[in-house]
Short mmCIF file of C-alpha atoms in Angstrom, two decimals:
data_model
loop_
_atom_site.label_atom_id
_atom_site.label_comp_id
_atom_site.label_asym_id
_atom_site.label_seq_id
_atom_site.Cartn_x
_atom_site.Cartn_y
_atom_site.Cartn_z
CA UNK X 1 -31.88 -21.30 -9.49
CA UNK X 2 -29.50 -23.94 -8.20
CA UNK X 3 -26.10 -22.84 -9.55
CA UNK X 4 -22.77 -24.31 -8.63
CA UNK X 5 -21.35 -20.78 -8.62
CA UNK X 6 -22.74 -17.27 -8.46
CA UNK X 7 -20.55 -14.58 -10.00
CA UNK X 8 -21.19 -10.95 -9.08
CA UNK X 9 -20.12 -8.67 -11.91
CA UNK X 10 -19.97 -9.31 -15.66
CA UNK X 11 -16.75 -7.41 -16.28
CA UNK X 12 -13.40 -8.62 -17.56
CA UNK X 13 -12.70 -11.10 -14.77
CA UNK X 14 -16.30 -12.24 -14.33
CA UNK X 15 -16.96 -13.01 -18.00
CA UNK X 16 -13.78 -15.05 -18.42
CA UNK X 17 -14.45 -16.89 -15.16
CA UNK X 18 -18.01 -17.71 -16.20
CA UNK X 19 -16.91 -19.10 -19.56
CA UNK X 20 -14.20 -21.29 -18.07
CA UNK X 21 -16.62 -22.69 -15.49
CA UNK X 22 -19.22 -23.39 -18.18
CA UNK X 23 -16.65 -25.16 -20.32
CA UNK X 24 -15.94 -27.42 -17.35
CA UNK X 25 -19.62 -28.33 -16.98
CA UNK X 26 -20.58 -26.10 -14.04
CA UNK X 27 -23.90 -24.29 -13.62
CA UNK X 28 -23.34 -20.55 -13.38
CA UNK X 29 -25.49 -17.60 -12.34
CA UNK X 30 -23.96 -14.29 -13.43
CA UNK X 31 -25.34 -11.11 -11.87
CA UNK X 32 -24.71 -7.74 -13.53
CA UNK X 33 -25.98 -4.53 -11.93
CA UNK X 34 -25.94 -2.78 -15.31
CA UNK X 35 -27.84 -3.53 -18.47
CA UNK X 36 -27.22 -5.31 -21.77
CA UNK X 37 -24.49 -4.08 -24.10
CA UNK X 38 -26.89 -2.50 -26.60
CA UNK X 39 -25.54 1.06 -26.49
CA UNK X 40 -24.72 1.95 -30.12
CA UNK X 41 -21.31 3.39 -29.26
CA UNK X 42 -19.95 0.23 -27.62
CA UNK X 43 -19.11 -1.33 -30.98
CA UNK X 44 -17.02 1.41 -32.65
CA UNK X 45 -13.70 1.59 -30.73
CA UNK X 46 -13.35 5.37 -31.12
CA UNK X 47 -16.78 5.81 -29.57
CA UNK X 48 -15.63 5.16 -26.01
CA UNK X 49 -15.74 8.84 -24.85
CA UNK X 50 -19.42 8.89 -25.84
CA UNK X 51 -20.00 6.13 -23.26
CA UNK X 52 -18.68 8.20 -20.37
CA UNK X 53 -21.44 9.55 -18.09
CA UNK X 54 -24.00 7.53 -20.04
CA UNK X 55 -26.37 4.81 -18.89
CA UNK X 56 -23.54 2.23 -19.16
CA UNK X 57 -21.27 4.10 -16.72
CA UNK X 58 -21.34 4.11 -12.91
CA UNK X 59 -20.12 7.72 -13.11
CA UNK X 60 -18.09 7.68 -9.88
CA UNK X 61 -16.14 10.60 -8.45
CA UNK X 62 -13.29 10.57 -5.99
CA UNK X 63 -13.07 12.38 -2.70
CA UNK X 64 -11.44 15.82 -3.03
CA UNK X 65 -7.77 15.28 -3.87
CA UNK X 66 -5.55 17.47 -1.70
CA UNK X 67 -2.64 17.31 -4.12
CA UNK X 68 -4.77 18.07 -7.18
CA UNK X 69 -6.21 21.37 -6.07
CA UNK X 70 -9.06 19.80 -4.13
CA UNK X 71 -10.66 18.43 -7.31
CA UNK X 72 -13.07 15.48 -7.25
CA UNK X 73 -11.92 13.42 -10.20
CA UNK X 74 -14.41 11.64 -12.42
CA UNK X 75 -13.94 7.86 -12.53
CA UNK X 76 -15.84 6.02 -15.29
CA UNK X 77 -16.53 2.35 -14.63
CA UNK X 78 -18.56 0.06 -16.87
CA UNK X 79 -22.15 -0.59 -15.73
CA UNK X 80 -23.03 -3.03 -18.49
CA UNK X 81 -22.34 -6.56 -19.68
CA UNK X 82 -18.60 -6.56 -20.26
CA UNK X 83 -17.97 -4.05 -17.48
CA UNK X 84 -15.19 -1.57 -18.14
CA UNK X 85 -14.01 -3.67 -21.11
CA UNK X 86 -17.16 -2.39 -22.86
CA UNK X 87 -16.31 1.30 -22.37
CA UNK X 88 -12.49 1.42 -22.43
CA UNK X 89 -10.01 2.26 -25.20
CA UNK X 90 -9.46 -1.45 -26.05
CA UNK X 91 -5.70 -1.34 -25.47
CA UNK X 92 -4.38 -4.87 -25.00
CA UNK X 93 -1.20 -5.07 -22.91
CA UNK X 94 -0.17 -7.78 -20.49
CA UNK X 95 1.86 -7.26 -17.37
CA UNK X 96 5.61 -7.71 -17.80
CA UNK X 97 8.13 -10.22 -16.50
CA UNK X 98 9.24 -7.59 -13.99
CA UNK X 99 5.70 -7.03 -12.74
CA UNK X 100 5.31 -10.69 -11.80
CA UNK X 101 8.89 -11.62 -11.06
CA UNK X 102 10.16 -8.66 -9.05
CA UNK X 103 12.50 -5.80 -9.95
CA UNK X 104 15.05 -3.37 -8.54
CA UNK X 105 14.09 0.10 -7.32
CA UNK X 106 16.08 3.34 -7.76
CA UNK X 107 18.17 2.52 -4.68
CA UNK X 108 19.15 -0.89 -6.03
CA UNK X 109 16.94 -2.71 -3.53
CA UNK X 110 14.93 -5.71 -4.73
CA UNK X 111 11.16 -5.26 -4.96
CA UNK X 112 9.10 -8.47 -4.90
CA UNK X 113 6.63 -9.46 -7.56
CA UNK X 114 3.24 -11.02 -6.86
CA UNK X 115 4.77 -13.98 -5.08
CA UNK X 116 4.65 -17.75 -5.26
CA UNK X 117 2.32 -19.11 -7.91
CA UNK X 118 2.16 -15.80 -9.78
CA UNK X 119 5.48 -15.63 -11.62
CA UNK X 120 5.73 -14.80 -15.32
CA UNK X 121 6.03 -18.52 -16.05
CA UNK X 122 2.80 -19.13 -14.12
CA UNK X 123 0.72 -16.43 -15.81
CA UNK X 124 2.07 -16.55 -19.38
CA UNK X 125 0.21 -19.77 -20.31
CA UNK X 126 -3.00 -18.22 -19.00
CA UNK X 127 -2.53 -15.03 -21.00
CA UNK X 128 -1.86 -17.17 -24.09
CA UNK X 129 -4.96 -19.27 -23.53
CA UNK X 130 -7.20 -16.21 -23.68
CA UNK X 131 -6.14 -14.68 -26.97
CA UNK X 132 -6.82 -15.23 -30.63
CA UNK X 133 -3.75 -13.37 -31.87
CA UNK X 134 -3.87 -12.16 -35.44
CA UNK X 135 -0.12 -12.00 -35.90
CA UNK X 136 2.87 -14.24 -36.26
CA UNK X 137 2.88 -17.08 -33.76
CA UNK X 138 5.58 -17.39 -31.12
CA UNK X 139 6.28 -18.93 -27.74
CA UNK X 140 4.45 -16.04 -26.08
CA UNK X 141 1.45 -15.71 -28.41
CA UNK X 142 -1.48 -17.94 -29.30
CA UNK X 143 -4.32 -18.02 -31.82
CA UNK X 144 -6.32 -20.67 -29.92
CA UNK X 145 -8.21 -18.43 -27.51
CA UNK X 146 -11.48 -16.51 -27.79
CA UNK X 147 -10.37 -12.87 -27.50
CA UNK X 148 -9.31 -11.34 -30.84
CA UNK X 149 -6.19 -9.23 -30.30
CA UNK X 150 -3.53 -7.71 -32.49
CA UNK X 151 -2.63 -4.62 -34.49
CA UNK X 152 -5.39 -2.51 -35.99
CA UNK X 153 -5.77 -2.69 -39.78
CA UNK X 154 -4.74 0.97 -40.05
CA UNK X 155 -3.24 3.58 -37.75
CA UNK X 156 -3.06 7.33 -38.27
CA UNK X 157 0.18 8.63 -39.86
CA UNK X 158 0.74 10.76 -36.76
CA UNK X 159 0.86 7.59 -34.65
CA UNK X 160 3.58 6.13 -36.86
CA UNK X 161 5.49 9.42 -36.59
CA UNK X 162 5.22 9.30 -32.80
CA UNK X 163 6.77 5.83 -32.65
CA UNK X 164 9.80 6.93 -34.64
CA UNK X 165 10.20 10.19 -32.72
CA UNK X 166 9.82 8.57 -29.30
CA UNK X 167 12.43 5.94 -30.11
CA UNK X 168 14.92 8.60 -31.21
CA UNK X 169 14.21 11.16 -28.51
CA UNK X 170 14.13 8.72 -25.60
CA UNK X 171 16.80 6.30 -26.82
CA UNK X 172 14.47 3.31 -26.72
CA UNK X 173 13.84 0.57 -29.28
CA UNK X 174 10.88 0.32 -31.62
CA UNK X 175 8.83 -2.68 -30.49
CA UNK X 176 6.43 -4.78 -32.54
CA UNK X 177 4.56 -5.80 -29.38
CA UNK X 178 4.42 -4.99 -25.68
CA UNK X 179 3.03 -8.44 -24.88
CA UNK X 180 6.20 -10.53 -24.84
CA UNK X 181 7.09 -9.68 -21.25
CA UNK X 182 9.10 -6.51 -21.91
CA UNK X 183 7.89 -2.94 -21.25
CA UNK X 184 10.56 -0.69 -22.69
CA UNK X 185 10.30 0.87 -26.12
CA UNK X 186 7.88 2.59 -28.50
CA UNK X 187 5.29 1.00 -30.75
CA UNK X 188 1.74 0.80 -32.00
CA UNK X 189 -0.65 -0.68 -29.47
CA UNK X 190 -2.45 -3.97 -29.94
CA UNK X 191 -6.20 -3.81 -29.47
CA UNK X 192 -9.04 -6.22 -28.78
CA UNK X 193 -10.89 -5.48 -32.05
CA UNK X 194 -12.23 -7.74 -34.74
CA UNK X 195 -13.03 -6.31 -38.18
CA UNK X 196 -13.27 -2.82 -36.73
CA UNK X 197 -15.56 -3.78 -33.82
CA UNK X 198 -14.77 -3.77 -30.08
CA UNK X 199 -14.54 -7.21 -28.55
CA UNK X 200 -15.37 -6.76 -24.87
CA UNK X 201 -14.92 -9.60 -22.41
CA UNK X 202 -18.65 -10.30 -22.65
CA UNK X 203 -18.73 -10.37 -26.45
CA UNK X 204 -15.59 -12.50 -26.73
CA UNK X 205 -16.29 -15.03 -23.99
CA UNK X 206 -19.99 -15.17 -23.14
CA UNK X 207 -22.28 -13.79 -25.85
CA UNK X 208 -22.15 -17.07 -27.76
CA UNK X 209 -23.15 -18.99 -24.61
CA UNK X 210 -26.41 -17.19 -23.84
CA UNK X 211 -28.34 -20.25 -25.01
CA UNK X 212 -26.39 -22.59 -22.72
CA UNK X 213 -28.89 -24.10 -20.23
CA UNK X 214 -26.21 -24.07 -17.52
CA UNK X 215 -25.77 -20.29 -17.76
CA UNK X 216 -28.16 -17.71 -16.34
CA UNK X 217 -27.27 -14.06 -16.89
CA UNK X 218 -29.36 -11.47 -15.07
CA UNK X 219 -28.90 -7.78 -15.83
CA UNK X 220 -30.14 -4.98 -13.55
CA UNK X 221 -29.37 -7.44 -10.73
CA UNK X 222 -27.64 -5.89 -7.74
CA UNK X 223 -26.15 -7.92 -4.90
CA UNK X 224 -27.36 -6.84 -1.46
CA UNK X 225 -25.77 -9.25 1.02
CA UNK X 226 -24.07 -12.58 1.38
CA UNK X 227 -25.85 -15.52 3.03
CA UNK X 228 -23.88 -17.28 5.74
CA UNK X 229 -23.88 -20.57 7.60
CA UNK X 230 -21.26 -20.15 10.30
CA UNK X 231 -18.12 -18.89 8.57
CA UNK X 232 -19.20 -20.27 5.18
CA UNK X 233 -20.85 -18.25 2.44
CA UNK X 234 -23.68 -20.34 0.98
CA UNK X 235 -25.30 -17.84 -1.34
CA UNK X 236 -26.51 -14.26 -1.49
CA UNK X 237 -29.50 -11.96 -1.71
CA UNK X 238 -29.91 -9.60 -4.63
CA UNK X 239 -32.40 -7.16 -6.07
CA UNK X 240 -33.81 -7.97 -9.48
CA UNK X 241 -36.62 -6.13 -11.22
CA UNK X 242 -37.68 -4.45 -8.00
CA UNK X 243 -37.81 -7.64 -5.94
CA UNK X 244 -35.36 -9.08 -3.43
CA UNK X 245 -34.37 -12.64 -4.27
CA UNK X 246 -32.18 -15.25 -2.62
CA UNK X 247 -29.97 -17.84 -4.21
CA UNK X 248 -28.01 -20.69 -2.70
CA UNK X 249 -24.83 -21.84 -4.42
CA UNK X 250 -21.75 -23.96 -3.99
CA UNK X 251 -19.58 -20.87 -4.15
CA UNK X 252 -19.80 -17.10 -4.59
CA UNK X 253 -17.25 -15.09 -6.55
CA UNK X 254 -17.05 -11.31 -6.38
CA UNK X 255 -15.89 -9.80 -9.67
CA UNK X 256 -17.31 -6.31 -9.28
CA UNK X 257 -14.00 -4.47 -9.69
CA UNK X 258 -11.59 -2.58 -7.46
CA UNK X 259 -14.24 -0.04 -6.41
CA UNK X 260 -17.26 -2.24 -5.73
CA UNK X 261 -15.75 -5.55 -4.66
CA UNK X 262 -14.40 -3.97 -1.44
CA UNK X 263 -17.71 -2.17 -1.02
CA UNK X 264 -19.59 -5.48 -1.22
CA UNK X 265 -17.18 -7.12 1.21
CA UNK X 266 -17.65 -4.29 3.70
CA UNK X 267 -21.44 -4.37 3.36
CA UNK X 268 -21.25 -8.11 4.04
CA UNK X 269 -19.31 -7.68 7.29
CA UNK X 270 -15.83 -8.44 5.92
CA UNK X 271 -13.35 -5.66 6.57
CA UNK X 272 -11.68 -3.47 9.20
CA UNK X 273 -13.57 -3.62 12.48
CA UNK X 274 -13.54 0.17 12.94
CA UNK X 275 -15.00 0.81 9.49
CA UNK X 276 -17.81 -1.69 10.04
CA UNK X 277 -18.59 -0.33 13.50
CA UNK X 278 -18.85 3.17 12.05
CA UNK X 279 -21.78 2.02 9.89
CA UNK X 280 -23.34 -0.43 12.38
CA UNK X 281 -22.51 -3.42 10.18
CA UNK X 282 -22.11 -6.68 12.04
CA UNK X 283 -18.60 -8.09 11.87
CA UNK X 284 -18.21 -11.45 10.12
CA UNK X 285 -14.49 -11.40 9.35
CA UNK X 286 -12.01 -8.84 10.62
CA UNK X 287 -9.98 -8.18 7.46
CA UNK X 288 -8.05 -4.92 7.85
CA UNK X 289 -6.90 -4.83 4.21
CA UNK X 290 -10.35 -4.56 2.64
CA UNK X 291 -10.52 -1.27 0.76
CA UNK X 292 -6.90 -0.39 1.50
CA UNK X 293 -3.93 -0.45 -0.91
CA UNK X 294 -5.83 1.42 -3.68
CA UNK X 295 -3.52 2.19 -6.62
CA UNK X 296 -4.24 3.84 -9.94
CA UNK X 297 -2.44 5.20 -12.98
CA UNK X 298 -2.59 9.01 -13.16
CA UNK X 299 -2.29 10.72 -16.55
CA UNK X 300 -1.58 14.34 -17.51
CA UNK X 301 -2.30 15.79 -20.96
CA UNK X 302 0.53 17.28 -23.03
CA UNK X 303 -1.03 18.40 -26.32
CA UNK X 304 0.44 19.86 -29.51
CA UNK X 305 -1.05 21.56 -32.55
CA UNK X 306 -0.70 19.59 -35.77
CA UNK X 307 0.08 20.87 -39.27
CA UNK X 308 -1.72 17.87 -40.77
CA UNK X 309 -5.30 16.66 -40.28
CA UNK X 310 -5.81 14.61 -37.13
CA UNK X 311 -8.84 12.77 -35.78
CA UNK X 312 -10.06 16.21 -34.67
CA UNK X 313 -10.93 16.88 -38.34
CA UNK X 314 -13.27 13.88 -38.59
CA UNK X 315 -16.94 14.67 -39.26
CA UNK X 316 -18.98 12.55 -36.87
CA UNK X 317 -21.98 11.63 -39.05
CA UNK X 318 -20.02 10.54 -42.14
CA UNK X 319 -17.60 8.60 -39.93
CA UNK X 320 -20.48 6.86 -38.16
CA UNK X 321 -22.10 6.00 -41.49
CA UNK X 322 -18.84 4.51 -42.77
CA UNK X 323 -18.49 2.41 -39.65
CA UNK X 324 -22.12 1.23 -39.71
CA UNK X 325 -22.03 0.19 -43.35
CA UNK X 326 -18.44 -0.93 -43.82
CA UNK X 327 -16.90 -1.29 -40.33
CA UNK X 328 -14.11 0.96 -41.55
CA UNK X 329 -12.91 4.51 -41.18
CA UNK X 330 -11.96 6.75 -38.26
CA UNK X 331 -14.26 5.06 -35.75
CA UNK X 332 -12.15 1.89 -35.97
CA UNK X 333 -9.38 3.85 -34.24
CA UNK X 334 -9.13 3.47 -30.48
CA UNK X 335 -7.72 7.06 -30.32
CA UNK X 336 -4.77 5.98 -28.12
CA UNK X 337 -3.15 4.21 -31.05
CA UNK X 338 0.49 4.14 -29.95
CA UNK X 339 2.61 4.29 -26.84
CA UNK X 340 6.01 4.16 -25.27
CA UNK X 341 7.59 3.10 -21.98
CA UNK X 342 10.52 5.07 -20.59
CA UNK X 343 12.44 6.04 -17.47
CA UNK X 344 11.69 9.67 -16.65
CA UNK X 345 12.40 10.36 -12.98
CA UNK X 346 16.06 11.21 -12.40
CA UNK X 347 17.96 8.50 -10.55
CA UNK X 348 15.99 5.47 -11.74
CA UNK X 349 18.22 2.52 -12.48
CA UNK X 350 18.08 0.97 -15.95
CA UNK X 351 17.11 -2.32 -14.28
CA UNK X 352 14.03 -0.73 -12.71
CA UNK X 353 10.76 -0.83 -14.65
CA UNK X 354 9.77 2.29 -16.60
CA UNK X 355 7.96 4.84 -14.46
CA UNK X 356 6.17 6.52 -17.39
CA UNK X 357 4.02 5.07 -20.16
CA UNK X 358 3.10 7.46 -22.98
CA UNK X 359 -0.33 7.18 -24.57
CA UNK X 360 -0.28 8.84 -27.96
CA UNK X 361 -3.46 9.92 -29.70
CA UNK X 362 -3.80 11.81 -33.00
CA UNK X 363 -6.37 14.10 -31.38
CA UNK X 364 -6.95 16.67 -28.66
CA UNK X 365 -7.64 14.47 -25.63
CA UNK X 366 -8.25 16.36 -22.39
CA UNK X 367 -10.63 15.63 -19.51
CA UNK X 368 -11.63 12.23 -20.92
CA UNK X 369 -12.41 13.79 -24.30
CA UNK X 370 -15.05 16.17 -22.96
CA UNK X 371 -13.06 19.30 -23.79
CA UNK X 372 -12.76 20.22 -27.45
CA UNK X 373 -10.98 23.10 -29.20
CA UNK X 374 -10.80 24.09 -32.87
CA UNK X 375 -7.97 22.85 -35.07
CA UNK X 376 -5.89 19.68 -35.41
CA UNK X 377 -3.85 18.28 -32.53
CA UNK X 378 -1.98 15.29 -31.20
CA UNK X 379 -1.62 14.25 -27.55
CA UNK X 380 1.53 12.80 -25.95
CA UNK X 381 0.18 11.90 -22.53
CA UNK X 382 2.60 10.76 -19.82
CA UNK X 383 1.00 8.20 -17.52
CA UNK X 384 2.45 7.32 -14.12
CA UNK X 385 2.86 3.54 -14.06
CA UNK X 386 5.40 3.16 -11.24
CA UNK X 387 2.91 4.16 -8.57
CA UNK X 388 3.98 4.84 -4.97
CA UNK X 389 0.89 6.63 -3.60
CA UNK X 390 -1.70 4.46 -1.88
CA UNK X 391 -5.35 5.25 -1.25
CA UNK X 392 -8.46 3.49 -0.01
CA UNK X 393 -12.11 2.67 -0.60
CA UNK X 394 -14.49 3.16 2.34
CA UNK X 395 -18.24 3.24 2.79
CA UNK X 396 -20.36 6.34 2.57
CA UNK X 397 -23.11 4.45 4.38
CA UNK X 398 -24.54 0.96 4.84
CA UNK X 399 -26.92 1.62 1.93
CA UNK X 400 -25.87 -0.62 -0.99
CA UNK X 401 -27.17 2.03 -3.41
CA UNK X 402 -24.79 4.67 -2.07
CA UNK X 403 -21.51 5.02 -3.95
CA UNK X 404 -18.45 4.27 -1.81
CA UNK X 405 -15.88 6.89 -0.90
CA UNK X 406 -12.99 6.68 -3.36
CA UNK X 407 -9.79 8.32 -2.13
CA UNK X 408 -6.76 7.38 -4.26
CA UNK X 409 -4.62 10.01 -2.47
CA UNK X 410 -2.95 10.92 -5.74
CA UNK X 411 0.58 12.36 -5.48
CA UNK X 412 0.76 11.67 -1.75
CA UNK X 413 4.20 10.22 -2.48
CA UNK X 414 6.60 12.83 -3.86
CA UNK X 415 8.17 10.31 -6.25
CA UNK X 416 4.94 10.22 -8.26
CA UNK X 417 4.98 13.99 -8.68
CA UNK X 418 8.61 13.96 -9.81
CA UNK X 419 7.94 11.23 -12.35
CA UNK X 420 5.06 13.07 -13.97
CA UNK X 421 6.90 16.40 -14.15
CA UNK X 422 9.86 14.64 -15.74
CA UNK X 423 7.45 12.81 -18.04
CA UNK X 424 6.02 16.10 -19.30
CA UNK X 425 9.50 17.35 -20.16
CA UNK X 426 10.24 14.16 -22.07
CA UNK X 427 6.93 14.50 -23.95
CA UNK X 428 8.17 17.84 -25.24
CA UNK X 429 11.42 16.22 -26.29
CA UNK X 430 9.48 13.63 -28.30
CA UNK X 431 7.43 16.30 -30.08
CA UNK X 432 10.62 18.18 -30.93
CA UNK X 433 12.18 15.14 -32.64
CA UNK X 434 11.64 14.32 -36.32
CA UNK X 435 9.43 13.14 -37.87
CA UNK X 436 6.88 14.39 -35.34
CA UNK X 437 8.62 17.75 -35.19
CA UNK X 438 7.98 18.21 -38.90
CA UNK X 439 4.21 18.23 -38.34
CA UNK X 440 4.17 20.01 -34.96
CA UNK X 441 2.80 23.58 -35.02
CA UNK X 442 3.50 24.37 -31.37
CA UNK X 443 2.40 23.35 -27.90
CA UNK X 444 -1.25 23.80 -26.95
CA UNK X 445 -1.17 22.41 -23.40
CA UNK X 446 0.30 23.21 -20.91
CA UNK X 447 1.74 25.83 -23.26
CA UNK X 448 5.26 26.92 -24.03
CA UNK X 449 5.20 29.53 -21.27
CA UNK X 450 5.08 26.71 -18.67
CA UNK X 451 8.79 26.02 -18.18
CA UNK X 452 9.60 25.77 -14.48
CA UNK X 453 8.81 22.80 -12.27
CA UNK X 454 6.28 24.99 -10.47
CA UNK X 455 4.56 25.77 -13.78
CA UNK X 456 4.38 22.10 -14.67
CA UNK X 457 3.19 21.18 -11.19
CA UNK X 458 0.37 23.72 -11.52
CA UNK X 459 -0.68 22.08 -14.81
CA UNK X 460 -0.48 18.65 -13.18
CA UNK X 461 -2.72 19.74 -10.31
CA UNK X 462 -5.21 21.34 -12.68
CA UNK X 463 -5.43 18.75 -15.47
CA UNK X 464 -4.34 15.29 -14.31
CA UNK X 465 -7.00 12.59 -14.59
CA UNK X 466 -7.31 8.85 -13.98
CA UNK X 467 -6.30 6.45 -16.73
CA UNK X 468 -9.04 4.11 -15.46
CA UNK X 469 -6.86 1.43 -13.80
CA UNK X 470 -7.79 1.11 -10.10
CA UNK X 471 -6.48 -2.05 -8.42
CA UNK X 472 -5.40 -3.51 -5.10
CA UNK X 473 -8.34 -3.07 -2.73
CA UNK X 474 -8.74 -6.78 -1.93
CA UNK X 475 -5.09 -7.64 -2.27
CA UNK X 476 -3.71 -11.13 -2.54
CA UNK X 477 -0.98 -12.33 -0.20
CA UNK X 478 0.08 -14.26 2.88
CA UNK X 479 -0.18 -11.69 5.68
CA UNK X 480 -3.00 -10.70 8.01
CA UNK X 481 -3.46 -7.61 5.83
CA UNK X 482 -4.08 -9.76 2.72
CA UNK X 483 -7.75 -10.06 1.81
CA UNK X 484 -7.46 -13.13 -0.41
CA UNK X 485 -4.94 -15.93 -0.48
CA UNK X 486 -2.89 -16.95 -3.51
CA UNK X 487 -5.79 -19.03 -4.79
CA UNK X 488 -8.06 -15.95 -4.59
CA UNK X 489 -10.15 -17.31 -1.71
CA UNK X 490 -11.25 -14.69 0.82
CA UNK X 491 -9.35 -15.30 4.02
CA UNK X 492 -11.63 -16.23 6.92
CA UNK X 493 -14.71 -16.85 4.75
CA UNK X 494 -15.16 -20.30 3.22
CA UNK X 495 -16.97 -20.49 -0.10
CA UNK X 496 -16.08 -16.95 -1.18
CA UNK X 497 -13.55 -15.79 -3.81
CA UNK X 498 -12.54 -12.62 -5.64
CA UNK X 499 -11.70 -12.54 -9.36
CA UNK X 500 -10.96 -9.02 -10.53
CA UNK X 501 -8.29 -6.31 -10.44
CA UNK X 502 -8.83 -5.68 -6.74
CA UNK X 503 -6.64 -8.72 -5.94
CA UNK X 504 -3.50 -7.22 -7.50
CA UNK X 505 -1.09 -6.65 -4.60
CA UNK X 506 0.86 -4.16 -6.72
CA UNK X 507 -0.33 -2.43 -9.85
CA UNK X 508 1.29 -3.57 -13.07
CA UNK X 509 3.25 -1.04 -15.15
CA UNK X 510 0.74 -1.02 -18.02
CA UNK X 511 -2.97 -1.10 -18.83
CA UNK X 512 -4.82 -3.54 -16.59
CA UNK X 513 -7.64 -5.05 -18.68
CA UNK X 514 -5.73 -8.04 -20.06
CA UNK X 515 -4.48 -8.88 -16.58
CA UNK X 516 -7.99 -8.69 -15.12
CA UNK X 517 -9.05 -11.31 -17.67
CA UNK X 518 -6.05 -13.45 -16.75
CA UNK X 519 -7.11 -13.25 -13.10
CA UNK X 520 -10.60 -14.44 -14.03
CA UNK X 521 -9.14 -17.45 -15.84
CA UNK X 522 -6.89 -18.34 -12.91
CA UNK X 523 -9.84 -18.05 -10.51
CA UNK X 524 -11.73 -20.61 -12.59
CA UNK X 525 -8.82 -23.02 -12.41
CA UNK X 526 -8.60 -22.66 -8.64
CA UNK X 527 -12.34 -23.21 -8.20
CA UNK X 528 -12.34 -26.26 -10.42
CA UNK X 529 -9.34 -27.68 -8.57
CA UNK X 530 -11.24 -27.50 -5.31
CA UNK X 531 -10.81 -23.87 -4.31
CA UNK X 532 -9.23 -23.18 -0.96
#
């Protein structure tokens, strides 16, 4: 193998990066620690909970969370071609103009965006270049890309009712799309489906290229260490089919995600000196920001009983048969069919971005879908998107097979707690507004007896879970704390780049998958322009 570039991780960023490099004529070796995307529940969008804790999931858990009753939260991450885009809920939302351009906080103080080179005007053309939008064209949308995105063919009537009720109850507009740079309003979500089938980053960008002689994709291939010549990375060693192999390349790109990219950097001697010394790892680059700045969206279930049939009433075998034979029916739902963005925490200025995003599902969705109860339900789940708590990723040991220590330090900033408590109260207001109120048969969770802030806090501590959006652990920027520069090159290590959600200096106020793909595309442009 004599590739121009080795990419570690076939997730959202890695697959887009690989395709862009191939299109430019480069030779690419793509290493994926997981297997092929042959699991039967990857295709049907509603099948994603069946993928959790399966062979296509890394099945991580956090350190005990002090502010969540000492619980160790389960974190699913894709261990398969396509990465987490192969096991997620296929919601397609870009970051907003405020995310990239800066905004005003509750005190009226300006908060910077991602900085020079990463404004909305810089990233919008890249977002557009990725998508094959099945809707009306506009200045912000494109049908020329490879990723099918747009509205589902059908959505549950409860989802339509939620949109109308949320708009009325919260005083926000009904939006046709959340992908035009604005995150305020209620609407049906766009999804990366095509004819009822999930389109992961691998399926959209790379599956058609498997016969390309310039592309080598190895599954069950785990990176072990970088190879160095002075301060330059010239390749890596990896384990493949039980053997340790070496490869030399013109450049190495880590795209293993916000959990494992910092782990790989640390194992390779790039990180805080004290952390490396603790595990007897030789220092290559003192980079104090590696593993720091961890941010994630925390969600809490607010669930209501429904007077009308919901997805809870679906019989699994007939639904699976309908999907297999016709690519239609309930399994074409992504469960979280609709959403809304709103200001919940008291004191937030209208000019500040929304602090809560609601994910609506016409089903009982608690603990990642593992918990089921009889009857029909709908879920109005507030998700914290204006995140102030910061955590970190550190090593458990120098063994590359050992999972890292994940400590998001949820609710370590009191503002996050206040936002989610306020968000739960607004969820109740939405369910009490017509037309949703007309089909609501009462509150199932946390229950109508939970009225005080203390009651709601107890529910938050007991039931909050990740919404699967970790970012920030190899953050981009210009300071000594920044891990990569604005062209995604690792500072202090020539020939090494990062192309995944770990480079986000600040989490966007929405789902992160589309932005991870945008980052992969930008990384390709930087590499082809000459890198650092």
